[in-house]
Coordinates of C-alpha atoms and ligand atoms in Angstrom, one line a residue:
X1 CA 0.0 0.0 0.0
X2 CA 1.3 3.5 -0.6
X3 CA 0.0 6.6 1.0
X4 CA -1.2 10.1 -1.4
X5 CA 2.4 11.6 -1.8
X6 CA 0.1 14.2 0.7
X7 CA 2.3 17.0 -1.3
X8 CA 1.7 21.1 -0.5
X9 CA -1.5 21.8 -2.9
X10 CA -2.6 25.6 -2.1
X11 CA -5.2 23.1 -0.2
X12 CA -3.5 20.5 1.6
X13 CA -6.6 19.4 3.6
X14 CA -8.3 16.1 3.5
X15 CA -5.0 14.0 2.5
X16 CA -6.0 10.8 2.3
X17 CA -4.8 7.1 1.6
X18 CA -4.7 6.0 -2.3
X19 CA -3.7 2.8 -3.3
X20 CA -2.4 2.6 -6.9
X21 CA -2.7 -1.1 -6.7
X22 CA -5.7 -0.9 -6.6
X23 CA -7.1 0.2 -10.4
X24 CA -9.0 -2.3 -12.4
X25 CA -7.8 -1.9 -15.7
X26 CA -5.7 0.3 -18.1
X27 CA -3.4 0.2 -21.0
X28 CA 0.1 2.3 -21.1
X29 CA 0.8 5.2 -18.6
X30 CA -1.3 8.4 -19.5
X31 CA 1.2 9.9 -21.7
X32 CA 0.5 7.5 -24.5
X33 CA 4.5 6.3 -24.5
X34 CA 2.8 3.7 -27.2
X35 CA 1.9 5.8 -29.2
X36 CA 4.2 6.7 -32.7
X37 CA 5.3 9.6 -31.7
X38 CA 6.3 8.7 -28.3
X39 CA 9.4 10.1 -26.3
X40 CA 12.6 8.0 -26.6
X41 CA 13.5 6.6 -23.2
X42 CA 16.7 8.4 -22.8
X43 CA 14.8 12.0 -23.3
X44 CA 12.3 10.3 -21.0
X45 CA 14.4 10.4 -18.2
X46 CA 15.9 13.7 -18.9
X47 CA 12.2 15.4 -18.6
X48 CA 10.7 13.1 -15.4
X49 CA 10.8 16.2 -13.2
X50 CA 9.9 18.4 -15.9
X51 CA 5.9 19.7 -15.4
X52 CA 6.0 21.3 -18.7
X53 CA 8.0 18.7 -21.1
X54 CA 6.7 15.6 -19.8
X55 CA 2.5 15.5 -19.3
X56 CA 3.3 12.5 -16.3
X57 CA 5.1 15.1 -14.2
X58 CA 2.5 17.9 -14.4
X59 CA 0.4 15.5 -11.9
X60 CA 2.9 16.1 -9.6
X61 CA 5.7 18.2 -10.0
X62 CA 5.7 22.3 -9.9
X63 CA 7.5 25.2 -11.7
X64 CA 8.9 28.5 -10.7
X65 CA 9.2 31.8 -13.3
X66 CA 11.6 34.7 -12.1
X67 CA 10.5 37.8 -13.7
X68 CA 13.9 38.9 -14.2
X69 CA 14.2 40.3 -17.4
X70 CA 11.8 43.0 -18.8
X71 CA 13.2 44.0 -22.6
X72 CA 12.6 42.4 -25.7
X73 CA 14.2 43.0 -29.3
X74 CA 11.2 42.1 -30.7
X75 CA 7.5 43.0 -31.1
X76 CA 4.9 40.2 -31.5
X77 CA 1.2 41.8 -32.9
X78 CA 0.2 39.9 -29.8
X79 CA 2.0 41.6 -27.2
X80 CA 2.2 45.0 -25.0
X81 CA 5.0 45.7 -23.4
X82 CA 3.5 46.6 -20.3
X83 CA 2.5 43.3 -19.6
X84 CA 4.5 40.2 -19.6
X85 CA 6.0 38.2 -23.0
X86 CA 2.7 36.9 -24.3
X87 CA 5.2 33.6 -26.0
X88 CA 5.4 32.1 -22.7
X89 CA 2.3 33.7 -20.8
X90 CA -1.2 35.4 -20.8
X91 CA -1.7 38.6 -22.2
X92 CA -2.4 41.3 -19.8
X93 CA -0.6 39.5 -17.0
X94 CA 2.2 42.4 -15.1
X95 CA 4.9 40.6 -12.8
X96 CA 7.2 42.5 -10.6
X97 CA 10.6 42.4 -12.1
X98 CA 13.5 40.9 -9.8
X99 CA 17.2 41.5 -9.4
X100 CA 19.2 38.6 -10.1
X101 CA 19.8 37.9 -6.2
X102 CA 15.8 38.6 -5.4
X103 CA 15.0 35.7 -7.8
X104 CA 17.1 33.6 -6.3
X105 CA 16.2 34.2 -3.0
X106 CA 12.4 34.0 -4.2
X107 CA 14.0 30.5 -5.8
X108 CA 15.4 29.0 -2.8
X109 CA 12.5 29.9 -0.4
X110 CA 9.9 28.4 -2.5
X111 CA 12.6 25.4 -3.0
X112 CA 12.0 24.9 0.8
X113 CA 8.0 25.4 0.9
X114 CA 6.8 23.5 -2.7
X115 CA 9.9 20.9 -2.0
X116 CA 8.0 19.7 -6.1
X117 CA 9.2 22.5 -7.5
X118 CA 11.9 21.0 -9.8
X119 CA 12.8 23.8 -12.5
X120 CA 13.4 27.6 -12.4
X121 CA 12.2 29.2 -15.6
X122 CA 13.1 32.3 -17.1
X123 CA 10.0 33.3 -19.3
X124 CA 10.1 37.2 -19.1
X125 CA 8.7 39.6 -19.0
X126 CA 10.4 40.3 -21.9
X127 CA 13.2 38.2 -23.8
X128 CA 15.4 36.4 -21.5
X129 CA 18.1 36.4 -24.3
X130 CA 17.2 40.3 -24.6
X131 CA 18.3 40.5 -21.1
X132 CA 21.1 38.3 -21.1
X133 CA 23.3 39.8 -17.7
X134 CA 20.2 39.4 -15.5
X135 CA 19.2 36.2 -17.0
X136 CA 22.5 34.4 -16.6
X137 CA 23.5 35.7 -13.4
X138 CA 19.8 34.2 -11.9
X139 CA 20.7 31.0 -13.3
X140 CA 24.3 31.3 -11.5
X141 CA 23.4 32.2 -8.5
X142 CA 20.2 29.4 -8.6
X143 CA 22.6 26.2 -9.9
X144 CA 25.3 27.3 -6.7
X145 CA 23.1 26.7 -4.2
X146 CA 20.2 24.8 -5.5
X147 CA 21.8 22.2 -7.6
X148 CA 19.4 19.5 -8.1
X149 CA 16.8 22.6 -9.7
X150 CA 16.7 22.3 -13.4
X151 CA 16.9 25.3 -15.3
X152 CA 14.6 26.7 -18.2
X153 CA 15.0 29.5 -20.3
X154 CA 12.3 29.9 -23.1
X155 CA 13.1 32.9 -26.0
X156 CA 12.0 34.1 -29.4
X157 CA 15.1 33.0 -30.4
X158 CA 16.7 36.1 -31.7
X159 CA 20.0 35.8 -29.7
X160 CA 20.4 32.4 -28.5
X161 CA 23.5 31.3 -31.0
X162 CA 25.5 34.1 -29.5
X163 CA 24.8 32.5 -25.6
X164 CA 24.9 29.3 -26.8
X165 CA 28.0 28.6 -25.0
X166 CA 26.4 30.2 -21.7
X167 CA 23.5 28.0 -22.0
X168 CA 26.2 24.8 -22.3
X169 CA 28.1 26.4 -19.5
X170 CA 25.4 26.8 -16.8
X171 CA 24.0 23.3 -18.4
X172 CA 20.2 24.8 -18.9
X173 CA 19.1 21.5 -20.5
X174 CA 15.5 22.8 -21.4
X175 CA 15.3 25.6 -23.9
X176 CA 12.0 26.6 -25.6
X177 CA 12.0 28.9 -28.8
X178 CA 8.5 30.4 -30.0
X179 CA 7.9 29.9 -33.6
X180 CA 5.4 30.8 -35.2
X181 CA 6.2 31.0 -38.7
X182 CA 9.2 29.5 -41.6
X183 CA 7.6 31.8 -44.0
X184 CA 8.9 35.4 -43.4
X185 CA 6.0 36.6 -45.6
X186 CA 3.4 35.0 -43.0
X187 CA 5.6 36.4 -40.2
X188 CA 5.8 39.6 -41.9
X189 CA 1.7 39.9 -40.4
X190 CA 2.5 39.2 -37.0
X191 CA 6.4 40.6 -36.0
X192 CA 5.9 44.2 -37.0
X193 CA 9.9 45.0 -36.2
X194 CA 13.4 43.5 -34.9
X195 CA 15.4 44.6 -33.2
X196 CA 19.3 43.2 -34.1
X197 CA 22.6 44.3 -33.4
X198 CA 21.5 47.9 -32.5
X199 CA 19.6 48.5 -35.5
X200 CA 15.6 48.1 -35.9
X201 CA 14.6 46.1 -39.2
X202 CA 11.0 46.7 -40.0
X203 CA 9.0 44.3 -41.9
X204 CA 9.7 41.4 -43.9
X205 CA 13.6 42.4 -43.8
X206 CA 13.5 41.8 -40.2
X207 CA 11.2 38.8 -39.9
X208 CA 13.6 37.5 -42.1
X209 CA 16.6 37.7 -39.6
X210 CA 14.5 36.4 -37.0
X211 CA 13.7 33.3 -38.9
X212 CA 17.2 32.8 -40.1
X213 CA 18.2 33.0 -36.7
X214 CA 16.0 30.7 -35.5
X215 CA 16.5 28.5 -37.7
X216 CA 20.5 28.5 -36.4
X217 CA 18.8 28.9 -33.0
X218 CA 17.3 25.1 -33.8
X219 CA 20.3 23.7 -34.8
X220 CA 22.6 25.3 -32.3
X221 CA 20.2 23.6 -29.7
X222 CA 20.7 20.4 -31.2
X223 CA 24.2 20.5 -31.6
X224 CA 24.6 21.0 -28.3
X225 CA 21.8 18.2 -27.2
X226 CA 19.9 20.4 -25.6
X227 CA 16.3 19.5 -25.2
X228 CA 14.1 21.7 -27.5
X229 CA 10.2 22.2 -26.7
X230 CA 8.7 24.7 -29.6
X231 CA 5.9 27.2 -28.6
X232 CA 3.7 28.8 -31.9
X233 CA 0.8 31.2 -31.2
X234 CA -2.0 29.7 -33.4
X235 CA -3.5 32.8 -35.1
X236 CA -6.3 31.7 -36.8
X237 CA -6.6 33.6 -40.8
X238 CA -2.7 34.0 -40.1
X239 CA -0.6 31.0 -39.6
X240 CA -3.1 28.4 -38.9
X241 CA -3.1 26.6 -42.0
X242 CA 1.0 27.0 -41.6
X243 CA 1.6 25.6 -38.1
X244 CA 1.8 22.1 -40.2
X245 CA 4.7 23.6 -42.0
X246 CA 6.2 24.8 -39.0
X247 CA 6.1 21.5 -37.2
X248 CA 7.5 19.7 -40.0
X249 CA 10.8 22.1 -40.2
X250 CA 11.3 21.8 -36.1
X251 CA 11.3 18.1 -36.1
X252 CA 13.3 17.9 -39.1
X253 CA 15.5 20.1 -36.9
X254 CA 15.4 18.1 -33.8
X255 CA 12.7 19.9 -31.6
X256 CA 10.9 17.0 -29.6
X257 CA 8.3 18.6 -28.2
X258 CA 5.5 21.2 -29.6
X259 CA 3.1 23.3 -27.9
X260 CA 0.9 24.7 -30.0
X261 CA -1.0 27.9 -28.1
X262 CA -3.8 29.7 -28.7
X263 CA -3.6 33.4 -29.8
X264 CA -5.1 35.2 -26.6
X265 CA -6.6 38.9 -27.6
X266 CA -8.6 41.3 -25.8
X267 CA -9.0 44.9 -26.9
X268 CA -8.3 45.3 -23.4
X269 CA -5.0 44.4 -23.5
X270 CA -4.0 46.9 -25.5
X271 CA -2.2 45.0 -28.2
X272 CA -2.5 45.1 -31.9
X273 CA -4.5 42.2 -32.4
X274 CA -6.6 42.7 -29.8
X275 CA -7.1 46.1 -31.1
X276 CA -8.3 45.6 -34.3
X277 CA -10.4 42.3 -33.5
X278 CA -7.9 39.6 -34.2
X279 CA -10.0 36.6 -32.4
X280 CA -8.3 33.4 -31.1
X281 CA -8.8 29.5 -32.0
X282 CA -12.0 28.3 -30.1
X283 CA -10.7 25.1 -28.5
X284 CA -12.3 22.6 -31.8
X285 CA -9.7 25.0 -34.0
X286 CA -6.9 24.0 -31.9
X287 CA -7.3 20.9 -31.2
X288 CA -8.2 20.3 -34.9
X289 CA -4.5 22.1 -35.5
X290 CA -2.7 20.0 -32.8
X291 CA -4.7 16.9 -34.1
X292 CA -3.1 17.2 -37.9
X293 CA 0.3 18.1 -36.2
X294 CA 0.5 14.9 -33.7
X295 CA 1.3 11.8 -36.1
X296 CA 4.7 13.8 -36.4
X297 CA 6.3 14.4 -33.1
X298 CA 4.7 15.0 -29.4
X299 CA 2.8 17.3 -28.8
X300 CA 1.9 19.3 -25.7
X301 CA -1.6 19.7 -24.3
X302 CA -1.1 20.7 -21.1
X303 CA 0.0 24.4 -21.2
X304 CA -1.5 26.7 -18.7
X305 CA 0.3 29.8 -20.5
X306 CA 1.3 31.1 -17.2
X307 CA 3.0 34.1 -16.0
X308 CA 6.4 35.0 -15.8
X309 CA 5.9 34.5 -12.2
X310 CA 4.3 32.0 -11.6
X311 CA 4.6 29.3 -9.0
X312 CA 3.1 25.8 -8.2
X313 CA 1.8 23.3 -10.4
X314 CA 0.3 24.0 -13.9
X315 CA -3.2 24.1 -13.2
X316 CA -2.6 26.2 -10.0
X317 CA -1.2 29.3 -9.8
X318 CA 0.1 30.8 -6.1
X319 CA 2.0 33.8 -7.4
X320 CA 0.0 35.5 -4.9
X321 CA 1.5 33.6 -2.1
X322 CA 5.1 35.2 -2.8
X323 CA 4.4 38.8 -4.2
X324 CA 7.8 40.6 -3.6
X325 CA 7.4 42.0 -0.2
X326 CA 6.1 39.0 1.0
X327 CA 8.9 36.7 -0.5
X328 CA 11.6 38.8 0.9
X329 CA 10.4 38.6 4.4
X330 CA 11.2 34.8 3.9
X331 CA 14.1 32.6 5.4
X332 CA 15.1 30.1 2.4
X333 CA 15.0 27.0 4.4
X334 CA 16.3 24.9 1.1
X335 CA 17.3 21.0 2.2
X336 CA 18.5 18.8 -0.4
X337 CA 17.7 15.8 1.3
X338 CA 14.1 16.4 2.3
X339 CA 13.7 17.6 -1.6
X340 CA 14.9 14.1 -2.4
X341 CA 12.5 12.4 0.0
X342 CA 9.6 13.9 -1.7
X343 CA 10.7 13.5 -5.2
X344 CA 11.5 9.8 -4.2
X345 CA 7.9 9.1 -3.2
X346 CA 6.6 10.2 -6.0
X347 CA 8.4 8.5 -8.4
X348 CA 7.6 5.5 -6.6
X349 CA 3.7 6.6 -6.1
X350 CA 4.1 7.2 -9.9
X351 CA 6.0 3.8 -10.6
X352 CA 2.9 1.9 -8.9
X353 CA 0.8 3.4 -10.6
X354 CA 2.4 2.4 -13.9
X355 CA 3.1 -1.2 -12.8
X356 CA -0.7 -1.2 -11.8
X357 CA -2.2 -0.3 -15.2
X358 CA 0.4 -2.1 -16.8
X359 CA -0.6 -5.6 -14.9
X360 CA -4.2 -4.8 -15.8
X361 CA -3.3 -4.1 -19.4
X362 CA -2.0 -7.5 -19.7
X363 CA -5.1 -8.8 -18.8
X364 CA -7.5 -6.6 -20.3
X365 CA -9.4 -7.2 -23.8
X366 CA -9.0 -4.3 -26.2
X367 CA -10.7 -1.1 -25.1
X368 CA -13.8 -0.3 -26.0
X369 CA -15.7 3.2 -27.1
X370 CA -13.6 6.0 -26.1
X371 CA -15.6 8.9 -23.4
X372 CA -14.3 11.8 -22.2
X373 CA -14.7 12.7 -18.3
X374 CA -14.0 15.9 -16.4
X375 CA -11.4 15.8 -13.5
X376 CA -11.6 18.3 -10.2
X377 CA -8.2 18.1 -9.4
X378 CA -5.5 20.0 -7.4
X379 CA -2.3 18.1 -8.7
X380 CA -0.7 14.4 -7.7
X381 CA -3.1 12.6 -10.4
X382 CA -5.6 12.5 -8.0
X383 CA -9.4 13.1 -7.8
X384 CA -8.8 15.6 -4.9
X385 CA -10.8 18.5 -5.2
X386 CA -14.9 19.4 -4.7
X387 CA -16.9 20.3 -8.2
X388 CA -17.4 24.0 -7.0
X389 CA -13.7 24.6 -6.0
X390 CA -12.5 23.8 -9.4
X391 CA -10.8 26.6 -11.6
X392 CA -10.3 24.4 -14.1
X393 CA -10.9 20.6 -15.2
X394 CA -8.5 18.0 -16.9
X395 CA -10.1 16.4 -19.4
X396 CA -9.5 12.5 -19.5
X397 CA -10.2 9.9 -22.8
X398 CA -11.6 6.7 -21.3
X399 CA -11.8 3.8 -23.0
X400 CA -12.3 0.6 -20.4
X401 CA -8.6 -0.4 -20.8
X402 CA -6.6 3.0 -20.9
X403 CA -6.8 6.3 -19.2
X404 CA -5.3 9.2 -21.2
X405 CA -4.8 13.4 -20.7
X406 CA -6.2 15.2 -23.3
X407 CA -6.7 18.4 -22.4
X408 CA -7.7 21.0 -19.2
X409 CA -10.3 23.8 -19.3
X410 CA -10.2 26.9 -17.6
X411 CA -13.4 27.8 -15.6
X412 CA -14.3 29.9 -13.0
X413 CA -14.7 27.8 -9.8
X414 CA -18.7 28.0 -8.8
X415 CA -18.3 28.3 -5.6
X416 CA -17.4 31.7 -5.3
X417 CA -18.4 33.5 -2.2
X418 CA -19.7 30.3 -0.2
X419 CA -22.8 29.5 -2.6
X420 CA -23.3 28.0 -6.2
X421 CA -23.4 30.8 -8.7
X422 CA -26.0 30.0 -11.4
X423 CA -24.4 31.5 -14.4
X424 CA -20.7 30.1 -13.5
X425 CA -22.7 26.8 -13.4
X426 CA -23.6 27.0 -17.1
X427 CA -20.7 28.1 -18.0
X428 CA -18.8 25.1 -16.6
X429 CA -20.9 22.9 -18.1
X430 CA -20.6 24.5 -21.6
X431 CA -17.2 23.8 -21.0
X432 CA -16.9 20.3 -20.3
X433 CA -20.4 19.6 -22.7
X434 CA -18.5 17.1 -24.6
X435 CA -17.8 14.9 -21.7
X436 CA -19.9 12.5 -20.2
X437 CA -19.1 12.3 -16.7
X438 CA -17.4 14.5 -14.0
X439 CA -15.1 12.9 -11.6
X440 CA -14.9 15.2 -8.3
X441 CA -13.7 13.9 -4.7
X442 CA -17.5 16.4 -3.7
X443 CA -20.2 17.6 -5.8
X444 CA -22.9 19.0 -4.0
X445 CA -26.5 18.4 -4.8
X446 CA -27.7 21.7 -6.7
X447 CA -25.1 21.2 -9.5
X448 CA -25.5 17.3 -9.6
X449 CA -28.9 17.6 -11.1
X450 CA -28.0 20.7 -13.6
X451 CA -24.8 18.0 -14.6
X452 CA -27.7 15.5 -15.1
X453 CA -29.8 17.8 -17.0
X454 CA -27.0 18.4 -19.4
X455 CA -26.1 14.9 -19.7
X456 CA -23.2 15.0 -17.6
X457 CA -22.9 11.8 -15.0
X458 CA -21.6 13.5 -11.7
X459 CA -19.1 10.8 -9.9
X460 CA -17.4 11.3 -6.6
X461 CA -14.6 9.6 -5.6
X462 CA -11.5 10.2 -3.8
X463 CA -8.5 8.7 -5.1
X464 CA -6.3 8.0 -8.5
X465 CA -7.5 9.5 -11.2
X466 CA -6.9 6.6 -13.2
X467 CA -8.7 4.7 -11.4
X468 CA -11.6 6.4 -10.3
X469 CA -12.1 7.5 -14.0
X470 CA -11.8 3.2 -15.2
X471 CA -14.5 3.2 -12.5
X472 CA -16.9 5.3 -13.7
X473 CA -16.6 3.9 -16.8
X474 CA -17.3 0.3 -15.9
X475 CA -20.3 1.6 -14.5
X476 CA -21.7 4.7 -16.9
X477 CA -20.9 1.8 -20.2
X478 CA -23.5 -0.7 -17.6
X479 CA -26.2 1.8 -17.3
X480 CA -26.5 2.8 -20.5
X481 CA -25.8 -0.3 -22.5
X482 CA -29.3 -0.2 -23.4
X483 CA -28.5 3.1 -25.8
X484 CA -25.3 2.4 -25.9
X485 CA -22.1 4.8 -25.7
X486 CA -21.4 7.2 -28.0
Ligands
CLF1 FE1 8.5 27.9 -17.6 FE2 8.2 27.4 -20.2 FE3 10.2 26.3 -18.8 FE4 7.7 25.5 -18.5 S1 6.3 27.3 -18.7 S2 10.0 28.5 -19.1 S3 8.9 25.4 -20.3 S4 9.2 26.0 -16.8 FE5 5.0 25.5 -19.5 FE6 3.9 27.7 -18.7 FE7 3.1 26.5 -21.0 FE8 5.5 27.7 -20.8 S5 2.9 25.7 -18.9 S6 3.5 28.7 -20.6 S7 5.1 25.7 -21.6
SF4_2 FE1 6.3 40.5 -26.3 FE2 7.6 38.2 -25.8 FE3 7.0 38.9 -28.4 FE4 8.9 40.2 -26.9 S1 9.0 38.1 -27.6 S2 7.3 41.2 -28.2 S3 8.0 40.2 -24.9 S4 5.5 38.4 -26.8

């Protein structure tokens, strides 16, 4: 029996016992490592800890972003400088920028209090690579006394061949590069200037610096054998029918990982999309997009777009928790060994898990129709959280045999001040309409029967989501065998 790894959630309450052992039935481990464009086993291992490169750890394991470095050499038609880099976060997001030595003190604290937080990432406000002094010196100062932190730097690619040899140095082993076009007439609608040695390039002349040095950018990266995740903005009308294009060149490349984002704009936000009605993907678009894209190389599903400061898990976000003047009032109580502890129970809490499904596999006839189901979760793969606390959902594909991730969506959690609010309700359930069943560890009763109404089979359960999602399956596929699954 193994206990919850009873990790620090923003809510730690109710930790209870979950037994891995336990699940009925399932095929491969949720990332679809079966599938043809799965990870090799080397990278594997290199991106365990990783919440953003490897789906698996996102259960469990947390990020932190030092806003450190606040110019960019670029403009993106999806960004205002007054807010953070838009590549690697939401629009109309500000962070408060840190010294070198306040980020790292921000870095070792948290280190002590989320002992899951595994990488540092440097994701703006502007360009790291625009910033390079600040940048590098955080990353020093971090790898001295934090050693077992990975370290992340994620850039539009402009300068990274000239800090190549930095990056090697300070071994940052995860780099991602936002691309969004290998057509500098496409990119000519969405990078108005760039900015390169000293001297501004409008239009297409420089988009077409920025995509020849991101092209060198690419191969620098795998050269060195450095892991390389892509970012593109998926702007629909712009490069949305080229995103196939552009996921062809980065594998060809040696990128192994692409996240493929959708274009946030609001008027609002004061950028040049937003401003003159540029919409986004609606989440069909995208998924349609990341669909056609997948049969080449991993994709990611799983971005939150976070903030350039954010902290915790992907689906959480407890920047709040260490705003500047609160940080700094904190002793960094970093221990290497009580890090290891933690990270050692999870991997074995994960390693069950595997070994669990996998047993069951063995066993188990083929699958059979695949449903989706939503998930109220706060992190360690479990079904740990009540209906109305949940900001957002993980969305799960069920078959009978396997359990796999395929998405999260954002909500606004319905219990706002104490009581259910009746709008938020219907927009949560517009949200997750395509799923069958919702999988929460509470649901009260108001919102069960509005879930029934819109043909949504409430299911409460506390324990691995894995298993508590081949559970209601078992069980929705019984009662309605009569009209069978669809
Ligand atoms: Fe940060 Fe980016 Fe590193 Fe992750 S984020 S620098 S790779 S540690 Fe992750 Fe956030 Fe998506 Fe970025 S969820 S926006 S992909
Ligand atoms: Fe904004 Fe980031 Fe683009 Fe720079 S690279 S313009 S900070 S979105």
């Amino acid at each position: 029996m193994l206990q919850s790894t009873g990790l620090t959630n923003s809510d730690s309450s109710a930790a209870k016992t979950v037994t891995p052992s336990t699940i009925k039935a399932s095929g491969p481990c949720g990332c679809d490592s079966s599938a043809p464009q799965a990870i090799p086993e080397n990278i594997q291992e290199r991106i365990a800890k990783h919440p953003c490169y490897s789906e698996d750890a996102h259960h469990h394991y947390a990020r932190l972003h030092v806003a450190v470095a606040p110019a960019c050499n670029i403009q993106c038609n999806y960004c205002n400088r007054k807010y953070d880099c838009a590549n690697e976060s939401r629009p109309g997001v500000v962070s408060e920028v840190l010294t070198p030595e306040e980020a790292a003190h921000k870095a070792l604290v948290i280190a002590g209090k989320i002992p899951q937080m595994t990488v540092l990432g440097i994701a703006g406000p502007g360009d790291p690579l625009a910033n390079p002094k600040h940048t590098f010196r955080t990353f020093e100062l971090v790898a001295e006394q934090a050693p077992d932190i990975k370290l992340c730097l994620s850039s539009n690619g402009l300068m990274l061949t000239e800090y190549i040899d930095k990056i090697k140095e300070l071994k940052i082993d995860h780099v991602t590069l936002t691309i969004n076009m290998v057509d500098p007439e496409i990119g000519e609608k969405i990078y108005p200037w760039v900015r390169y040695n000293r001297k501004r390039y409008k239009g297409i002349e420089g988009v077409k610096i920025l995509h020849e040095k991101q092209m060198e950018a690419l191969d620098a990266l795998r050269e060195a054998d450095i892991l390389c995740k892509v970012n593109s903005v998926m702007i629909p009308g712009i490069n949305d029918q080229h995103l196939a294009e552009v996921n062809e060149v980065i594998r060809s490349k040696g990128a192994f990982l692409h996240n493929i984002m959708p274009l946030i704009s609001a008027p609002e936000h004061g950028t040049h999309f937003g401003l003159i009605g540029q919409r986004g993907p609606n989440p069909k678009e995208l998924k349609a997009v990341q669909d056609s894209c997948s049969g080449n190389m991993k994709m990611m599903r799983h971005c939150r777009q976070c903030r350039a400061d954010a902290v915790g898990l992907l689906g959480e976000d407890r920047s709040q928790e260490f705003t500047k003047d609160k940080f700094l009032e904190m002793t960094p109580e970093y221990d290497l060994a009580a890090r290891q502890e933690v990270h050692e129970n999870i991997e074995r809490f994960t390693a069950e898990v595997k070994a669990a499904k996998a047993a069951k596999a063995a066993k188990a006839a083929k699958g059979g129709p695949k449903i989706l189901v939503a998930v109220a979760t706060k992190g360690n793969r479990l079904v740990n959280q009540h209906f109305g606390h949940a900001k957002e959902f993980q969305i799960f594909e069920v078959d009978g045999v396997d359990v796999k991730f395929v998405a999260h969506r954002k909500v606004d959690h319905y219990c706002q001040t104490g009581y259910g609010e009746k709008a938020t309700l219907e927009h949560i359930i517009k949200a997750i309409a395509d799923c069958k069943g919702v999988l929460a560890s509470k649901i009260g009763l108001c919102p069960q029967e509005e879930l029934r109404k819109a043909g949504l089979e409430p299911f409460e359960a506390y324990d691995v989501i894995d298993k508590v999602a081949l559970d209601f399956y078992e069980q929705f596929t019984k009662s309605s065998e009569s009209v069978g699954v669809s």
